[in-house]
Short mmCIF file of C-alpha atoms in Angstrom, two decimals:
data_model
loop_
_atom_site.label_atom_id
_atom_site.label_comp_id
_atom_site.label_asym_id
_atom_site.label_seq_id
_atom_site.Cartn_x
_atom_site.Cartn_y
_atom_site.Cartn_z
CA UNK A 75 0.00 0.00 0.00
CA UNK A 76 0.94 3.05 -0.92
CA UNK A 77 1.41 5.98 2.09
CA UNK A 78 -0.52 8.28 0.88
CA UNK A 79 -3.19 6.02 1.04
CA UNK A 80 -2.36 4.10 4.51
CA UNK A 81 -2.87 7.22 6.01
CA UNK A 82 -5.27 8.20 4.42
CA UNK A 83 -7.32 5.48 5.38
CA UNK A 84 -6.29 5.58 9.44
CA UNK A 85 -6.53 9.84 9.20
CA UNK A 86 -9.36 9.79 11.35
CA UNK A 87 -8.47 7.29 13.84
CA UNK A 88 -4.78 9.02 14.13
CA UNK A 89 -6.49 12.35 15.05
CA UNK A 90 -8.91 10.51 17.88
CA UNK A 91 -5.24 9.40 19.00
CA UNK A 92 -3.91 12.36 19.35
CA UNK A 93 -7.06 13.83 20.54
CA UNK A 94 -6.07 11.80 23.21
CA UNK A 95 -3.07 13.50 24.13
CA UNK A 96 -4.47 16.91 23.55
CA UNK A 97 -6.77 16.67 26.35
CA UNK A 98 -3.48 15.71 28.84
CA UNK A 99 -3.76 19.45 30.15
CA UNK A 100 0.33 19.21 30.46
CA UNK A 101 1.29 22.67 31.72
CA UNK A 102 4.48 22.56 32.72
CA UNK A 103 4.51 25.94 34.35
CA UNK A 104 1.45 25.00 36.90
CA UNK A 105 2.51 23.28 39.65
CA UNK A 106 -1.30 22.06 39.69
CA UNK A 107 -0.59 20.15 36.89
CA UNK A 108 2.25 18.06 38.14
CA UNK A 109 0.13 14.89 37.71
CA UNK A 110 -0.92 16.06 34.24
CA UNK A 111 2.14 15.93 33.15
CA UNK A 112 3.30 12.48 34.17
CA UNK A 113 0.03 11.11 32.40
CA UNK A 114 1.46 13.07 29.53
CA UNK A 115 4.72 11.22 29.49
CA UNK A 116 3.26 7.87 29.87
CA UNK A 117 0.73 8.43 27.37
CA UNK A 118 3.80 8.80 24.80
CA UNK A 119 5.43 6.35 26.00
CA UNK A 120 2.54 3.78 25.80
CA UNK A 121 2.16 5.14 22.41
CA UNK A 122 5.73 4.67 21.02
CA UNK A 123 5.42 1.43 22.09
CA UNK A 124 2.62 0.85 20.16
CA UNK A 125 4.07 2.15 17.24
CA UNK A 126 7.07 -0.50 17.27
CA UNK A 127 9.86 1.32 19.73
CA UNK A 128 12.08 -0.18 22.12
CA UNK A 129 13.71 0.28 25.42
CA UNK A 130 11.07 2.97 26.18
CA UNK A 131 12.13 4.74 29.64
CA UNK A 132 10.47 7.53 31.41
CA UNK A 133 13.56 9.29 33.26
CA UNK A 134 13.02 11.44 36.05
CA UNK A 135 14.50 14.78 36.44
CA UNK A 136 14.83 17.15 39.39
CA UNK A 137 11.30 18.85 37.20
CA UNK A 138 9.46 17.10 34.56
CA UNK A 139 10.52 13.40 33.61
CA UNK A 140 11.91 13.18 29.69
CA UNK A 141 11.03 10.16 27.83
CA UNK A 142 13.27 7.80 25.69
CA UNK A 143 12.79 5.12 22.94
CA UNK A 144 14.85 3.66 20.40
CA UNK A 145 14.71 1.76 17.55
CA UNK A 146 18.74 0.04 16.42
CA UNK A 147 18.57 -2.27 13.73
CA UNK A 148 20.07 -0.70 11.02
CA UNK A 149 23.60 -1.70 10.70
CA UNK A 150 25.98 0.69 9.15
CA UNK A 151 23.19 3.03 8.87
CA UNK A 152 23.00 6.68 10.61
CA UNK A 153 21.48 7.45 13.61
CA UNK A 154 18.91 9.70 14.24
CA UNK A 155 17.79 11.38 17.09
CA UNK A 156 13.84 12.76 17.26
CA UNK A 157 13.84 15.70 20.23
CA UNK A 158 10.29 17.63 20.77
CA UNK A 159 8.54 18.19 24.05
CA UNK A 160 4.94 16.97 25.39
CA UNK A 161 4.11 20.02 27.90
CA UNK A 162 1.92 23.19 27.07
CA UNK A 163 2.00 26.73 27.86
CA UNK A 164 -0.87 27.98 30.25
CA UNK A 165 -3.94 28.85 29.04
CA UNK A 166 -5.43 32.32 30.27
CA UNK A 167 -7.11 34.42 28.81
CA UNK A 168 -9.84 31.49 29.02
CA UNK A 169 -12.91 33.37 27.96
CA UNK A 170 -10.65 34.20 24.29
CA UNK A 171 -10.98 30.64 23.22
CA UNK A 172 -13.71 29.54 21.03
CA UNK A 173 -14.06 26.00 22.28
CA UNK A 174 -12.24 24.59 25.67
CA UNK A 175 -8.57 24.39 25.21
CA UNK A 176 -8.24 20.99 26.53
CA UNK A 177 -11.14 19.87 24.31
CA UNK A 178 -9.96 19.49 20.80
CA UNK A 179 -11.76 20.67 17.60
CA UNK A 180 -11.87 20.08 14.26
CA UNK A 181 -13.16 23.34 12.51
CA UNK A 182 -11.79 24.84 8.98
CA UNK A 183 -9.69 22.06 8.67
CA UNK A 184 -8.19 23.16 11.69
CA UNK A 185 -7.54 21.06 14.95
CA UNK A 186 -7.77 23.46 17.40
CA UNK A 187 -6.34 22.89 21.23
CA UNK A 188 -3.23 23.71 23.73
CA UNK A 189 -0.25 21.71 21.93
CA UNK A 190 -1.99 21.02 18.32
CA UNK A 191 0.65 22.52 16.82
CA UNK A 192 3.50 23.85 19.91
CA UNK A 193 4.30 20.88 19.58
CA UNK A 194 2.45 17.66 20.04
CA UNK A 195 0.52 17.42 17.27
CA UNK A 196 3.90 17.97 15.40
CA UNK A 197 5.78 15.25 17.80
CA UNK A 198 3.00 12.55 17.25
CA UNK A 199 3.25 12.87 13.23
CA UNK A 200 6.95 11.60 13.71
CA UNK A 201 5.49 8.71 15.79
CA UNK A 202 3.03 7.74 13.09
CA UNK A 203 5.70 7.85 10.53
CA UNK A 204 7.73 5.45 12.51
CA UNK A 205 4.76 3.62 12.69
CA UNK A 206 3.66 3.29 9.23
CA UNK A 207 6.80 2.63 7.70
CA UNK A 208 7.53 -0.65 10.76
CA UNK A 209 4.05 -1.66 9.35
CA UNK A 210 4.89 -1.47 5.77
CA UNK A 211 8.06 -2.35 5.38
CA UNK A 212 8.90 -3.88 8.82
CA UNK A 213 11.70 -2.47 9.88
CA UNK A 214 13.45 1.70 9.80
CA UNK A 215 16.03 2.59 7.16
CA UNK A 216 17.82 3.98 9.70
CA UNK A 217 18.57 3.62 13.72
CA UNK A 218 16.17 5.79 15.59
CA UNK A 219 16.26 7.77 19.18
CA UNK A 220 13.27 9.50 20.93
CA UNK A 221 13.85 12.14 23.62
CA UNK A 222 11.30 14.04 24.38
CA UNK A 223 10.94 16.37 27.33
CA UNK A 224 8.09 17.91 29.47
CA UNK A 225 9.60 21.53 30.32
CA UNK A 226 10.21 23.32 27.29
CA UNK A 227 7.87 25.58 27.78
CA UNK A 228 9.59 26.90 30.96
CA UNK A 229 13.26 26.83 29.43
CA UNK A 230 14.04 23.04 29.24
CA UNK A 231 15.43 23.69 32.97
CA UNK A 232 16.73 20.25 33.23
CA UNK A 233 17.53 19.02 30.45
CA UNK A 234 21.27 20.47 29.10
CA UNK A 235 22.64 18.40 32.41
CA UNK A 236 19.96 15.55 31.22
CA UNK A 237 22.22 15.44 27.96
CA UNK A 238 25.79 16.13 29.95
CA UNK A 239 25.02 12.66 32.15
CA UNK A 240 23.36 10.80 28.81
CA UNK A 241 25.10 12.14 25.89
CA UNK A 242 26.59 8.18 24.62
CA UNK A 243 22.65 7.25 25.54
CA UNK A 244 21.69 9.94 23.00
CA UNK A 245 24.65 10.26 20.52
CA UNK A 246 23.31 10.54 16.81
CA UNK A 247 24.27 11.82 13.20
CA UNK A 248 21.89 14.52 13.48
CA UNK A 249 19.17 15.65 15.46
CA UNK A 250 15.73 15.82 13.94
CA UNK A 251 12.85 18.50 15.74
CA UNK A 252 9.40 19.71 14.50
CA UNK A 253 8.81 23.06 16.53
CA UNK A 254 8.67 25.25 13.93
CA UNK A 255 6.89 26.78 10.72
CA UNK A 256 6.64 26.69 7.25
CA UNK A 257 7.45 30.15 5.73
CA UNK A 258 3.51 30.40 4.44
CA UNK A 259 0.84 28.01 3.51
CA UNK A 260 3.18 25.71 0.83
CA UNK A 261 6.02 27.09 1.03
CA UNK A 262 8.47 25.11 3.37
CA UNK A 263 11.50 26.08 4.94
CA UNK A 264 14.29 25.11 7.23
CA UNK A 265 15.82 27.04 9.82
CA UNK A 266 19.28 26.58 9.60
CA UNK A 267 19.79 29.72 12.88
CA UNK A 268 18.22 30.08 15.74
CA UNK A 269 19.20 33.60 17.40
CA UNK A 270 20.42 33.32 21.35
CA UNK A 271 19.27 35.45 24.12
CA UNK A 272 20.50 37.77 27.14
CA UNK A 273 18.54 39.49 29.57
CA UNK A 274 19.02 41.74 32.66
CA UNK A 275 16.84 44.19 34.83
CA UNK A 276 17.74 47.76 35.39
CA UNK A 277 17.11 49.49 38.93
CA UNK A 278 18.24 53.30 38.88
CA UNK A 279 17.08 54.89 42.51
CA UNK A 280 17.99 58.43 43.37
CA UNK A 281 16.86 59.66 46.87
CA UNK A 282 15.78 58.01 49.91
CA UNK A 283 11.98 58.76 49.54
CA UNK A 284 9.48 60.07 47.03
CA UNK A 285 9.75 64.30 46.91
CA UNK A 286 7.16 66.72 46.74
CA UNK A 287 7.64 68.33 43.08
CA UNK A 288 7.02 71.75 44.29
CA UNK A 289 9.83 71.84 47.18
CA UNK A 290 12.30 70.00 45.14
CA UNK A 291 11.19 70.31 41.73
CA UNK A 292 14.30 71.21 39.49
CA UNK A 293 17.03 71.06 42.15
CA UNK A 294 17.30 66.91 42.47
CA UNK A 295 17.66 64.06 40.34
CA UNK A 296 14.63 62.37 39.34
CA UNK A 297 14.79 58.56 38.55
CA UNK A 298 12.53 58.59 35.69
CA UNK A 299 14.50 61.43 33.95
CA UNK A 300 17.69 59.40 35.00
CA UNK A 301 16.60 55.73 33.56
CA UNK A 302 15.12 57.11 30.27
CA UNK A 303 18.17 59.30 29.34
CA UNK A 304 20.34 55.51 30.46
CA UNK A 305 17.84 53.72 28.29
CA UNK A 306 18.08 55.93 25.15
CA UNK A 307 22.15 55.99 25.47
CA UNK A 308 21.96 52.27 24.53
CA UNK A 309 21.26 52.98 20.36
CA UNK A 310 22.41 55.66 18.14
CA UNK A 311 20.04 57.22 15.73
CA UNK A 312 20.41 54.76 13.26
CA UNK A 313 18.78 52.02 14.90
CA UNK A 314 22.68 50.68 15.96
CA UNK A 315 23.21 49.42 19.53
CA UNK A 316 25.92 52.07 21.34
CA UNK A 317 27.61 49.49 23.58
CA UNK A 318 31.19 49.27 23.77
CA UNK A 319 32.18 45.56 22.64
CA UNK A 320 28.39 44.56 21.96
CA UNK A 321 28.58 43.44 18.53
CA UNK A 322 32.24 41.43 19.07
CA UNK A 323 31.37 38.06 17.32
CA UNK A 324 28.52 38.84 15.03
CA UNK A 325 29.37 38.00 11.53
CA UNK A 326 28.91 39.90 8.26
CA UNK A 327 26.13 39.21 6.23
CA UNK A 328 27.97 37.55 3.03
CA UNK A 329 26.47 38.08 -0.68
CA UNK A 330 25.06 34.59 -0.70
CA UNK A 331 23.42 34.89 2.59
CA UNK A 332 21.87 38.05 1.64
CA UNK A 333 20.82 36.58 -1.65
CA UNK A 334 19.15 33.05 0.41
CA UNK A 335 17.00 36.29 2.50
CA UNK A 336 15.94 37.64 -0.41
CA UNK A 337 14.67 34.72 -2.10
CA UNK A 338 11.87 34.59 0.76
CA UNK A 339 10.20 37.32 -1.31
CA UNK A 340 8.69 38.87 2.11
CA UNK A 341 6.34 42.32 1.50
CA UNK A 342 7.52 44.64 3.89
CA UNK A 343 5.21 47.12 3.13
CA UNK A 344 2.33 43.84 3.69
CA UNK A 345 4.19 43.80 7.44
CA UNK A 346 3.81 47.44 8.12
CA UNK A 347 0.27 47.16 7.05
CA UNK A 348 -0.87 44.43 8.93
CA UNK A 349 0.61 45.77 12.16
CA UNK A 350 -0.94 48.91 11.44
CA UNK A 351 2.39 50.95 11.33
CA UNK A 352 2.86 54.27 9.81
CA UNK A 353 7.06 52.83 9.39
CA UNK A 354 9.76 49.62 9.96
CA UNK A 355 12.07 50.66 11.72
CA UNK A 356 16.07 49.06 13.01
CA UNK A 357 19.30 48.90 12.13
CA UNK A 358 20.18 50.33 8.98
CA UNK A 359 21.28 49.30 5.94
CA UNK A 360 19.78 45.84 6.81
CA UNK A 361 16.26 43.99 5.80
CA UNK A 362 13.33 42.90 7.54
CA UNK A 363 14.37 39.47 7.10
CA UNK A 364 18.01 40.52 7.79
CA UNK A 365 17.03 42.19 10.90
CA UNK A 366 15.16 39.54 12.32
CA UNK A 367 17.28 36.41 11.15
CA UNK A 368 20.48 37.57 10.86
CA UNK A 369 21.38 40.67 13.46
CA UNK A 370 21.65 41.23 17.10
CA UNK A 371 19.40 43.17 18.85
CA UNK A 372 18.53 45.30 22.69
CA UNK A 373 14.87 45.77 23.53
CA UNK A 374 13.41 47.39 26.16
CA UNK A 375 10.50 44.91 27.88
CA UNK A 376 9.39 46.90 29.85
CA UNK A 377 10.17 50.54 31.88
CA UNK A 378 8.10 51.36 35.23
CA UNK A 379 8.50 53.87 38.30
CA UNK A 380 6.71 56.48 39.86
CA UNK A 381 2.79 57.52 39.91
CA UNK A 382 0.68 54.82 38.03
CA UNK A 383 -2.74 55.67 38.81
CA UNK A 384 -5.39 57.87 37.82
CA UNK A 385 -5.01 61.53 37.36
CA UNK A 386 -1.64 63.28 38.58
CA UNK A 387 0.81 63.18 41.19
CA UNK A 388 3.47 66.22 41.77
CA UNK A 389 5.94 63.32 42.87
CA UNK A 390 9.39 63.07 41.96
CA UNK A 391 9.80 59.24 41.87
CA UNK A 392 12.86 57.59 43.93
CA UNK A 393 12.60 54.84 41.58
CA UNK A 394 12.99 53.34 38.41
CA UNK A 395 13.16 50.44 36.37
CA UNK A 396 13.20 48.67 33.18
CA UNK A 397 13.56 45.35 31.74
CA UNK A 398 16.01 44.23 29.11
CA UNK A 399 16.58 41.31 26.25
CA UNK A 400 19.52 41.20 23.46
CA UNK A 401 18.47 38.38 20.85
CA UNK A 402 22.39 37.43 19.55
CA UNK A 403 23.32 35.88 16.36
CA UNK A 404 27.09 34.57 15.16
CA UNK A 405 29.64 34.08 17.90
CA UNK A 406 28.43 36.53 20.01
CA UNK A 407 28.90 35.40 23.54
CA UNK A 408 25.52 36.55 25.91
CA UNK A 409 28.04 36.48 29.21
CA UNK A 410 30.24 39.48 27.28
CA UNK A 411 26.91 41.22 25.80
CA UNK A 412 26.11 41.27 29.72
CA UNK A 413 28.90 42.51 30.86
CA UNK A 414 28.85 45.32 28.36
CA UNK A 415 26.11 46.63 28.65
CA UNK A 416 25.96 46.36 32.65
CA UNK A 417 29.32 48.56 31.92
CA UNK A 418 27.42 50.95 29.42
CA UNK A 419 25.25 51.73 31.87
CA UNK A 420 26.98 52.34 35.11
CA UNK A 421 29.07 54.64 33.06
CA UNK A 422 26.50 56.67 31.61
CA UNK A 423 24.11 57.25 34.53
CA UNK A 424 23.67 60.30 35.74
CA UNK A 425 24.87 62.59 38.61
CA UNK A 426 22.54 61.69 41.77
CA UNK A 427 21.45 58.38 40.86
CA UNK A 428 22.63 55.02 40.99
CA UNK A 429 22.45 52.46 38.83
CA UNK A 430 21.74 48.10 39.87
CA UNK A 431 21.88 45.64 37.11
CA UNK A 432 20.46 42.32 37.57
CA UNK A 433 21.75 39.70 34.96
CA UNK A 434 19.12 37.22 34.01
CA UNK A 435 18.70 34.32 31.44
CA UNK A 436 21.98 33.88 29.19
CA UNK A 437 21.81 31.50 25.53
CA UNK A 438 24.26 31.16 22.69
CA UNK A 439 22.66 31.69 19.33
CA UNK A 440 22.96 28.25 16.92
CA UNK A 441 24.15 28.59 13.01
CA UNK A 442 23.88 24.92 11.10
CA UNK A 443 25.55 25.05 7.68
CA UNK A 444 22.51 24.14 5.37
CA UNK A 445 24.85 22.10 3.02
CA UNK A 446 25.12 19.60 5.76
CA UNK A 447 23.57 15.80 3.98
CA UNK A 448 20.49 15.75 6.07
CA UNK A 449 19.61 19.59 5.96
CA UNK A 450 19.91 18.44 1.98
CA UNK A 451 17.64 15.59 2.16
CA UNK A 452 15.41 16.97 4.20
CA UNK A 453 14.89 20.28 1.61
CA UNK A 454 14.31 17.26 -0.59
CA UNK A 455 11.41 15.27 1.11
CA UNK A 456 9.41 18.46 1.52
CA UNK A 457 9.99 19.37 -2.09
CA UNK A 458 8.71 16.17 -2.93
CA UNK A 459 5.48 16.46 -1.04
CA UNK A 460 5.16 19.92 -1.22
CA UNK A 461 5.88 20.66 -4.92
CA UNK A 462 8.76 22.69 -3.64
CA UNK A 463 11.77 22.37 -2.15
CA UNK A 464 12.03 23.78 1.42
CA UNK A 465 14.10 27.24 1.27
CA UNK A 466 16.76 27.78 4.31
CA UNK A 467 15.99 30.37 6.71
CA UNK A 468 17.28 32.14 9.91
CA UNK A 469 14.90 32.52 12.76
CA UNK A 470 14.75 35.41 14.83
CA UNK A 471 13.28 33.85 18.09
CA UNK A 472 15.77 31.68 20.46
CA UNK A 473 15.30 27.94 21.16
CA UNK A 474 18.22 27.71 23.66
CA UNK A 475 18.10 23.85 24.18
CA UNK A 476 18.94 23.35 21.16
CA UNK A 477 22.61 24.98 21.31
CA UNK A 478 22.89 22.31 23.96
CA UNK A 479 22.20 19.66 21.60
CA UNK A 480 24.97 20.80 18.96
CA UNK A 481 27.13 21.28 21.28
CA UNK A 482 26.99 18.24 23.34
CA UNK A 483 26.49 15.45 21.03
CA UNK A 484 28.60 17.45 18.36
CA UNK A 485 25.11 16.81 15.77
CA UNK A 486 23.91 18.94 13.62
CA UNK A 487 20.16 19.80 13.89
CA UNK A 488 17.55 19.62 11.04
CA UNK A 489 14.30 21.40 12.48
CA UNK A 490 12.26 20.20 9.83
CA UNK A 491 8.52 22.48 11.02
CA UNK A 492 5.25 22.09 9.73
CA UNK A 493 3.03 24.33 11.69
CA UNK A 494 2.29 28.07 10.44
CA UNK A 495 2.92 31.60 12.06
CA UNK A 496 -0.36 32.60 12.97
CA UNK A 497 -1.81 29.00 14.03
CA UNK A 498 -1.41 30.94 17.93
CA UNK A 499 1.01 28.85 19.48
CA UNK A 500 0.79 30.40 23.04
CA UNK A 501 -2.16 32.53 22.20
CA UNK A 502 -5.76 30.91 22.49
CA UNK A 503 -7.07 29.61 20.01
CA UNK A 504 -4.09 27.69 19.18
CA UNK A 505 -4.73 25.20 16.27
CA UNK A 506 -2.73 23.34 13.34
CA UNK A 507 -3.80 22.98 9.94
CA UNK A 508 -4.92 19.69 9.23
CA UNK A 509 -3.21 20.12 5.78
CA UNK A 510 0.24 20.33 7.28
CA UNK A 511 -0.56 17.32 9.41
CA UNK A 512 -1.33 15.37 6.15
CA UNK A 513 1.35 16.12 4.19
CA UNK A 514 4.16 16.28 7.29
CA UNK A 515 3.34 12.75 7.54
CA UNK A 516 3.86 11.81 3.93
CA UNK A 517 7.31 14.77 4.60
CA UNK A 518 8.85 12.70 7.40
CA UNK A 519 8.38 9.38 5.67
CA UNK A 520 10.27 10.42 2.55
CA UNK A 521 13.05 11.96 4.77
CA UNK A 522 13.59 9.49 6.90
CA UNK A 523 13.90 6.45 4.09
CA UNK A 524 16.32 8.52 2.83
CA UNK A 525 18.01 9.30 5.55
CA UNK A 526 19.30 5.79 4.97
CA UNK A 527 21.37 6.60 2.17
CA UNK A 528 23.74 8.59 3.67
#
């Protein structure tokens, strides 16, 4: 039988499957739902075994357990390893969702419910591809590892040291992960960069109290005045970052690379116009796509202090704050982008105020060269499904696990995505197009037979 037509006759019985998993409300930052997520993780691993897998293992962490599988009987042939994660963001606003989150439905030809597409309903098509080729052909054309984890959705806390203490467990040829999207409806793509991450919080007090504005109005520092003349020292006025040292290790965009962004064909002015925006605006000299894929950034998160509520207040605030995040690209290490800007700042604040910097959450970015043999095959398999061949893109959000992967099993990753942009991963209303689900099964099949050939 052919595979188009295997699944097509089991498509509804998959989906009451993973129907099944959907309901799992598996939210890994609720304590709450602790329990939720350990039926979760057996649920998988009841269903890899199922579908043909060996040596299943749920392994305990100090947070959410990660489950294994494996599949080894192909001699001489690569190794694979399939990473995605089983738990869920929260769900609020509840009264914004159309139908329950945890209860899934089909409308549109859309499967709509927490984790359709961030990222179970992506994990379990890898599951039924495994599945369907054991059934038709009996065994995989190439050795097979599962890992999949239950706190990515709070950081992956536990899971780099997971990998340090079972990294010959998990050694592979490559590493193979659907959490990401297609470029459009049709139009595949691969990310071959994933941009790290650096954050810190900014403190700037002044005097010991709150001041009346009329009594010392003019004569003392004011925190607010202080922390937004600090905050708009850190870019010059062409949209360039003004730290000392901050853009050591980001690389220059190369004619080729520049020509792969362009070949996305994206509508900037179609951006500005959806977000209802009178301009862009960032570095110069760079595009949209350049911008976002390819160069650093500092954004303020968020800046608070002083009188908040209604009306007015003749205060002078003591206080100040504001929240930071650098996304980083190349070789740019997040502990020196810290350090530099911390720097920056203490040496441009003010007379009369001081300055505390808090540094937070640090991630190296991840570059895989696309003309690695799996990124190749994989570009293949889509364009066979598809009717075209999966492009190579940068992506300007952070997944900072999977640095950890690269770097400790020394594999390179193929994140090989089928949901879209605005399915609302994290949003409600989150939902994957049944389309993608249909041909990412038929995507994964041809990739992984031939996988086998290299």
């Amino acid at each position: 039988m052919a595979y188009a037509e295997y699944f097509a006759s089991r498509r509804d019985e998959q989906l009451n499957e993973l129907n099944e998993w959907l309901k799992i409300p598996s939210i890994s930052a609720l304590s709450e739902h602790k329990k939720d997520i350990l039926t979760a993780a057996e649920w998988l691993a009841d269903t890899l075994n199922k579908a043909g897998l060996e040596h299943i293992e749920i392994h305990p962490t100090d947070g959410h357990p990660v489950v294994y599988a494996d599949y080894l009987h192909a001699p001489g042939k690569p190794t694979l390893l399939l990473y995605g994660h089983y738990d869920v963001q929260p769900v609020d606003p509840l009264n914004l969702w159309t139908t329950p989150p945890f209860e899934p439905n089909i409308r549109d030809g859309k499967l709509y419910a927490r984790g359709a597409t961030d990222d179970k309903g992506q994990v379990f098509m890898h599951i039924k591809a495994v599945e369907a080729i054991l059934s038709q052909e009996g065994a995989l054309p190439v050795n097979l590892k599962v890992c999949i984890e239950g706190e990515e959705e709070i950081g992956s806390v536990h899971l780099t040291s997971f990998l340090e203490k079972h990294k010959d467990m998990l050694a592979a040829d490559a590493v193979l992960v659907s959490d990401t999207s297609l470029l459009e409806r049709g139009r595949p793509a691969i990310c071959t960069g994933l941009r790290g991450l650096c954050s810190l919080e900014v403190d700037v007090t002044t005097a010991s109290t709150d001041l009346h504005s009329g009594t010392y109005g003019g004569a003392v520092p004011n925190a607010l005045h202080a922390l937004v003349s600090l905050l708009a020292s850190l870019h010059d006025d062409k949209g360039r970052v003004a730290v000392d040292g901050f853009y050591e290790g980001v690389p220059d965009l190369s004619p080729l690379m520049r020509e792969e962004f362009a070949k996305q064909g994206l509508d900037e002015d179609k951006i500005r116009e959806g977000l209802e925006l009178s301009a862009l605006y960032g570095e110069e000299g760079y595009s949209f796509v350049e911008r976002v894929g390819a160069r650093p950034t500092l954004e303020l998160n968020g800046v608070y202090g002083g009188f908040q509520g209604e009306g007015t207040k003749t205060v002078i605030p003591k206080a100040a704050h504001a929240k930071i995040t650098c996304r980083l690209v190349g070789d740019q290490n997040p502990q020196h982008v810290l350090d530099a800007i911390e720097a920056h700042l203490k040496s441009h604040i003010q007379p009369g105020a001081k300055v505390e910097v808090r540094q937070m959450e640090k991630a190296f970015a991840l570059d895989i060269d696309p003309s690695n043999p799996f990124l190749q095959l994989a570009a293949d398999a889509y364009g066979k499904v598809y009717g075209t061949r999966a492009l190579f893109t940068k992506d300007g959000g952070s997944i900072p696990i999977m640095e950890s992967f690269s770097r400790i099993l020394k594999a390179p990753i193929v994140l090989m995505g089928f949901g879209l942009d605005d399915e609302n991963l994290h949003a409600p209303d989150e939902h994957f197009n049944l389309e993608n689900f249909d041909k990412g099964l038929l995507t994964i099949v041809e990739f992984l037979k031939s996988a086998g050939t290299v």
